[in-house]
CSV table of C-alpha atoms and ligand atoms in Angstrom, one decimal:
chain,number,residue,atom,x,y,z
A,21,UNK,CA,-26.1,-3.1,34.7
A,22,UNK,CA,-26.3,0.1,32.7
A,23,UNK,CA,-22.4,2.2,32.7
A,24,UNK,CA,-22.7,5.5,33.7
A,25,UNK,CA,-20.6,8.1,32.4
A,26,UNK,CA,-20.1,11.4,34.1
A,27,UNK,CA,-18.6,14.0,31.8
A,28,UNK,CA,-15.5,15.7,33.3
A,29,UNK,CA,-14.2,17.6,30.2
A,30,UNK,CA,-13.4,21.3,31.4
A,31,UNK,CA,-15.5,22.3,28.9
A,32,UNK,CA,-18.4,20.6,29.8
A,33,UNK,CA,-17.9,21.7,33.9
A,34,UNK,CA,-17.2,25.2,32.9
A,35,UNK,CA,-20.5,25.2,31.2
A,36,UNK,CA,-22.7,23.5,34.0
A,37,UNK,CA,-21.3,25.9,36.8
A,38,UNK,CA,-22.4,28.8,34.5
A,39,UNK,CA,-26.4,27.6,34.4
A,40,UNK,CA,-26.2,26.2,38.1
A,41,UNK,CA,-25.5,30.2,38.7
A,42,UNK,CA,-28.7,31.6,39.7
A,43,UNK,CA,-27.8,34.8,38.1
A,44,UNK,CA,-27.9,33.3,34.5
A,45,UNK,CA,-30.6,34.8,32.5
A,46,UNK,CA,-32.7,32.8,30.1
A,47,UNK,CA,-30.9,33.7,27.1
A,48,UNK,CA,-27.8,32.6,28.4
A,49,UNK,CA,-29.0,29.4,30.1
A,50,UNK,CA,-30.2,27.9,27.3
A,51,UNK,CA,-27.1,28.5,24.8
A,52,UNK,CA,-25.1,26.5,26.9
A,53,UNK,CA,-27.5,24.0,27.5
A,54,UNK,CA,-27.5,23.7,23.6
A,55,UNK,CA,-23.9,24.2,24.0
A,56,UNK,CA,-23.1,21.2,26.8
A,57,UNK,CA,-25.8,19.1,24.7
A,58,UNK,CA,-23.1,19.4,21.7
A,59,UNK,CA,-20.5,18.4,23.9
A,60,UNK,CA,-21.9,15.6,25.6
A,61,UNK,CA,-23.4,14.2,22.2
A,62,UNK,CA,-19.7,14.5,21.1
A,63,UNK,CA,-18.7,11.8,23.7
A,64,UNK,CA,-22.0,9.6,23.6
A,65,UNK,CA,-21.5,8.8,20.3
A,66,UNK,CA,-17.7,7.5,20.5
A,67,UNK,CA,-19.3,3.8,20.1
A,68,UNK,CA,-20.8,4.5,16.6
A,69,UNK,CA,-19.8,1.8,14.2
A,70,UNK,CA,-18.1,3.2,10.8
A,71,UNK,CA,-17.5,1.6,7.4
A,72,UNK,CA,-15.0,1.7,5.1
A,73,UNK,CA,-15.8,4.0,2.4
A,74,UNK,CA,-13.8,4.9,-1.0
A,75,UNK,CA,-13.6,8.8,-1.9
A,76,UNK,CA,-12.2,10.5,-4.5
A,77,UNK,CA,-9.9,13.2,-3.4
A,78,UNK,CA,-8.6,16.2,-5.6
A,79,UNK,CA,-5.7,14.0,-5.0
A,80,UNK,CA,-6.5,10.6,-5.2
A,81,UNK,CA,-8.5,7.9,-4.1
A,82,UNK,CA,-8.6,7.6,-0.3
A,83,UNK,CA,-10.0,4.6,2.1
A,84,UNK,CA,-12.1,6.7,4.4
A,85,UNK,CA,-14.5,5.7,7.3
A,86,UNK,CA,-18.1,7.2,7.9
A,87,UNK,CA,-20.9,5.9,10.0
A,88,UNK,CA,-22.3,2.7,9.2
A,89,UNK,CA,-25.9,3.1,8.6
A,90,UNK,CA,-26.8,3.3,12.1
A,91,UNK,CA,-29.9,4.7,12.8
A,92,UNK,CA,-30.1,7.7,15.5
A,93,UNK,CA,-33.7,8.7,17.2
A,94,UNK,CA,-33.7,11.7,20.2
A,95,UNK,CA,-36.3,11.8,22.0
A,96,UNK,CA,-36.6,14.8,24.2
A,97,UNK,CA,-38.9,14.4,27.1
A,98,UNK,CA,-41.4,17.6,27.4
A,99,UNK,CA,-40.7,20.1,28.1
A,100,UNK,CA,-37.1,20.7,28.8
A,101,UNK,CA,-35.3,18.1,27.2
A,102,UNK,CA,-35.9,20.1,23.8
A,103,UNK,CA,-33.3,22.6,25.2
A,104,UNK,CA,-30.8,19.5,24.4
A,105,UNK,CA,-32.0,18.7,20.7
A,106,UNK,CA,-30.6,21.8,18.4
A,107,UNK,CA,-27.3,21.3,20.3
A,108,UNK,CA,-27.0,17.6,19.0
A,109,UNK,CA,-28.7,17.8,15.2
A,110,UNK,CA,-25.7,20.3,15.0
A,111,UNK,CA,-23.3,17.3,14.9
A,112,UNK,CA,-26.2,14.4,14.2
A,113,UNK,CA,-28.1,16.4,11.4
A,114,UNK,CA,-30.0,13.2,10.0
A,115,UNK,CA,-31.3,11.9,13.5
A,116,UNK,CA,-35.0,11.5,13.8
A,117,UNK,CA,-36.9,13.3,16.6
A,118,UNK,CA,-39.6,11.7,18.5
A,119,UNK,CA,-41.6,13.5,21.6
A,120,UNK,CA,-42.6,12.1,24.9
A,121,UNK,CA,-44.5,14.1,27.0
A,122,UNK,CA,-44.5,14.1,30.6
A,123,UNK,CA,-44.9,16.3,33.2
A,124,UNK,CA,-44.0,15.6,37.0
A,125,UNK,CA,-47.3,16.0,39.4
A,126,UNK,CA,-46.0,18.3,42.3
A,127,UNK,CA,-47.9,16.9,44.9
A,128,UNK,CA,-47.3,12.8,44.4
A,129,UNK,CA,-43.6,13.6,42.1
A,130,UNK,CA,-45.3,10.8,40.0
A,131,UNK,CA,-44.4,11.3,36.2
A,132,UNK,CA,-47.7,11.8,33.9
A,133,UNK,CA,-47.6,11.0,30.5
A,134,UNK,CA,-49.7,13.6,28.3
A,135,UNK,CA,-48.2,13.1,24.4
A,136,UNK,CA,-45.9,10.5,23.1
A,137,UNK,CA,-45.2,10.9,19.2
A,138,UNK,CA,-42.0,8.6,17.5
A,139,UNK,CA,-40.3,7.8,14.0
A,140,UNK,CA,-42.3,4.7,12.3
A,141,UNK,CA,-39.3,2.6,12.2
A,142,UNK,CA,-39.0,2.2,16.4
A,143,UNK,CA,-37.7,-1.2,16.1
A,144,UNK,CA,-34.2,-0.3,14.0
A,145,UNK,CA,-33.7,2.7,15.9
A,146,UNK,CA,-30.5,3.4,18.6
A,147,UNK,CA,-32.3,6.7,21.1
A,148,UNK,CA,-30.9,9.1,22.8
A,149,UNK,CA,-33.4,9.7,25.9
A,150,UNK,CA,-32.8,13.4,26.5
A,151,UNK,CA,-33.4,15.5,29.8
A,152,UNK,CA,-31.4,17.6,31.7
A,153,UNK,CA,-32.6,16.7,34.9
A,154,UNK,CA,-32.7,13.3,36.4
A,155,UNK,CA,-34.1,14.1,39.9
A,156,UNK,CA,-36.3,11.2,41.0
A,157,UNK,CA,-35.8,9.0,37.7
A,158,UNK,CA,-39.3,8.7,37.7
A,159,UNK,CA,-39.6,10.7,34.5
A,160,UNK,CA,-37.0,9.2,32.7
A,161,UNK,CA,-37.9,5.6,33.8
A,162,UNK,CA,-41.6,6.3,32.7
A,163,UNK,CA,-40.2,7.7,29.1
A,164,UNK,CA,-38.0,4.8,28.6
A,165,UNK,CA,-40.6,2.1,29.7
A,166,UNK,CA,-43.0,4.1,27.2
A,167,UNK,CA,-39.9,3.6,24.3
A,168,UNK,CA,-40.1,-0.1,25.2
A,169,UNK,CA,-43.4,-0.9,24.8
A,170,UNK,CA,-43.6,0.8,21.4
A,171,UNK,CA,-40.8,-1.5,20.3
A,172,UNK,CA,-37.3,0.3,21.0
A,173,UNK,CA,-34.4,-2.1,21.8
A,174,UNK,CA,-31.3,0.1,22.1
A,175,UNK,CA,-31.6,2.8,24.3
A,176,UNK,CA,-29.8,5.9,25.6
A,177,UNK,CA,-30.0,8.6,28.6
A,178,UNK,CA,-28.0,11.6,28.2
A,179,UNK,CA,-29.2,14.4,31.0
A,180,UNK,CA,-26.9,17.4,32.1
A,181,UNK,CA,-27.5,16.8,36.2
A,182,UNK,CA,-28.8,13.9,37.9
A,183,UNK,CA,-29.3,13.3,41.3
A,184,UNK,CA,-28.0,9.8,42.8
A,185,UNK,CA,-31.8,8.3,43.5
A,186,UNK,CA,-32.5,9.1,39.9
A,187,UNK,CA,-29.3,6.8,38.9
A,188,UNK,CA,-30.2,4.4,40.6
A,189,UNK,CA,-34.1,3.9,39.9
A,190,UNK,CA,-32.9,4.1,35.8
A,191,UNK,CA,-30.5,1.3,37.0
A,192,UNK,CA,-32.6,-1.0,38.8
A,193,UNK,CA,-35.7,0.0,36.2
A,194,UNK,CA,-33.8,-0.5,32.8
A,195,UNK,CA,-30.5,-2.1,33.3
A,196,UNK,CA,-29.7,-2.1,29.8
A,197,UNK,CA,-29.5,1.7,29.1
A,198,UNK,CA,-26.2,3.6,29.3
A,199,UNK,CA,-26.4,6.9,31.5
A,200,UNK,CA,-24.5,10.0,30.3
A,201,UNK,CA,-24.4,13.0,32.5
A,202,UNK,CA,-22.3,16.2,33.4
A,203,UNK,CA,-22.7,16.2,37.0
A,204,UNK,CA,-23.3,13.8,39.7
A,205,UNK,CA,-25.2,15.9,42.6
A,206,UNK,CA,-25.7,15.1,46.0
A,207,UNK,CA,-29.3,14.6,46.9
A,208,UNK,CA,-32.8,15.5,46.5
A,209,UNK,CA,-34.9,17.5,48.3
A,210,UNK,CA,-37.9,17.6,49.7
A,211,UNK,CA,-39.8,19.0,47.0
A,212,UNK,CA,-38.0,16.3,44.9
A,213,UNK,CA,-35.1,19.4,43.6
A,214,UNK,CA,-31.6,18.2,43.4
A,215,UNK,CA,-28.7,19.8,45.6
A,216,UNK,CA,-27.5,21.5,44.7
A,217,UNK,CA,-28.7,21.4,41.5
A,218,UNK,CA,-29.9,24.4,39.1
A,219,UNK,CA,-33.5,24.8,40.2
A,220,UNK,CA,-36.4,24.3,37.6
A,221,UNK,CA,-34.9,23.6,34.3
A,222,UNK,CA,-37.8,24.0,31.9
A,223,UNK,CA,-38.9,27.7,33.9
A,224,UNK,CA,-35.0,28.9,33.7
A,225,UNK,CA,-34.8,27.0,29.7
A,226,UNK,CA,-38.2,29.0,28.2
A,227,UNK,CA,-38.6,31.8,31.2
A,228,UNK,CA,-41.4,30.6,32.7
A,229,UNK,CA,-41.7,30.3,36.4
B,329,PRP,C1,-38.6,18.1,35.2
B,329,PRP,C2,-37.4,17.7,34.4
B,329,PRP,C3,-37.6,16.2,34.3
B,329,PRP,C4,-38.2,15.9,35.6
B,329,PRP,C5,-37.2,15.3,36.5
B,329,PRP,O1,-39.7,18.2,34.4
B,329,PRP,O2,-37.2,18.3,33.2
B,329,PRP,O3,-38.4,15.8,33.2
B,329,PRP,O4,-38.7,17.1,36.2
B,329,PRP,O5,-37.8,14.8,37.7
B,329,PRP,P1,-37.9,13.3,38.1
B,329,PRP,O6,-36.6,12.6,37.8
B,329,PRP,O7,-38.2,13.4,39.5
B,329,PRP,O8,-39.0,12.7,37.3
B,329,PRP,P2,-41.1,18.9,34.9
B,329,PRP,O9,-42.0,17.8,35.4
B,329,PRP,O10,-40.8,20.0,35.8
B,329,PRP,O11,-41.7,19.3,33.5
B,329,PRP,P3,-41.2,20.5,32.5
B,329,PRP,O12,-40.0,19.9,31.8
B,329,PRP,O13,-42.4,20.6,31.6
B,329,PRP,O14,-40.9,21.7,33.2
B,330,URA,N1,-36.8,19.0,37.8
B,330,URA,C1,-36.1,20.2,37.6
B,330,URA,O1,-36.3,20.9,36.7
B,330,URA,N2,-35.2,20.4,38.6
B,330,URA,C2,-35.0,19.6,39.6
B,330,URA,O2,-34.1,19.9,40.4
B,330,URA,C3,-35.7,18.5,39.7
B,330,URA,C4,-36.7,18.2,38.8
């Protein structure tokens, strides 16, 4: 079974309750989105491997460490897991980006895939599945099913809220992928929205509504 990891870094909490707020403008939402992406990235990545490397100091020569050749991919789901990507490349600036498209159909909640669009190399790639919401799970199951048949093997979910239906369908879906997330929420409702939630993440990211 997947771990999950809920963040609870003051950091991290101060930022969420600031883009639950209703009152948070557009501008504002989406720095700390960028911002909490940062931070969670921060933590997601404590499993990299790293090599021992030999540098030459002004000093001397040192035995230093730096990643070991492991290859990062994020793929944002469409539309507002691209408020998560900037915020990582800032510490990950080498990682690929690949695009899946999906949209959620209002009536059925049913995920619908319109544009998928990866790095060549699928295979030898670790992902990062990024969205900030997992309501559902129907959207991130459908992305990371749509990874797998394209080839991917090691796979991540990093989203800022997630409701505890959408846990549990990425669990039962794709046991194998981690879960990273800032807050746990209560439920759904019935227009599939968490509670409490922050509302519609991709109208409040690109002021759309
Ligand atoms: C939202 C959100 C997730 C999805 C979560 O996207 O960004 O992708 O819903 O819901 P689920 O877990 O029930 O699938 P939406 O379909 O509103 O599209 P958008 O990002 O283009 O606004
Ligand atoms: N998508 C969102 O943007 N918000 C929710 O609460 C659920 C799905």
């Amino acid at each position: 079974m997947g771990k999950i990891h809920v963040f609870d870094h003051p950091l991290i909490q101060h930022k969420l309750s600031m883009i639950r707020d209703k009152n948070t403008g557009t501008k504002e939402f989406r720095e700390l989105v960028d911002e909490i992406a940062s931070l969670m990235a921060f933590e997601a990545t404590r499993d990299l491997p790293l090599e021992e490397v030999t540098v030459e100091t002004p000093v001397a020569t040192a035995k230093a460490k730096v990643i070991a050749g492991k290859k990062l991919g994020l793929i944002p789901i469409l539309r507002a897991g691209l408020g998560m990507v900037d915020g990582i490349l800032k510490l990950i600036p080498a990682a690929k980006v690949g695009h899946i498209g999906l949209y959620r159909d209002p009536e059925t909640l049913k995920p619908v895939e319109y544009y998928v669009k990866l790095p060549s190399d699928v295979e030898e790639r670790e992902f990062i599945v990024l969205d900030p919401m997992l309501a559902t799970g129907g959207s991130a199951v459908a992305a990371i099913t749509s990874l797998k048949n394209r080839g991917a093997k090691h796979i991540k979910l990093m989203c800022v809220i997630a409701a505890p239906e959408g846990v549990e369908a990425v669990q039962k879906e794709h046991p194998d992928v981690d879960i990273f997330i800032a807050g746990l929420d209560e439920k759904l409702n019935d227009h599939g929205y968490i509670v409490p939630g922050l509302g519609d993440a991709g109208d409040r990211l690109f002021g759309t509504k």
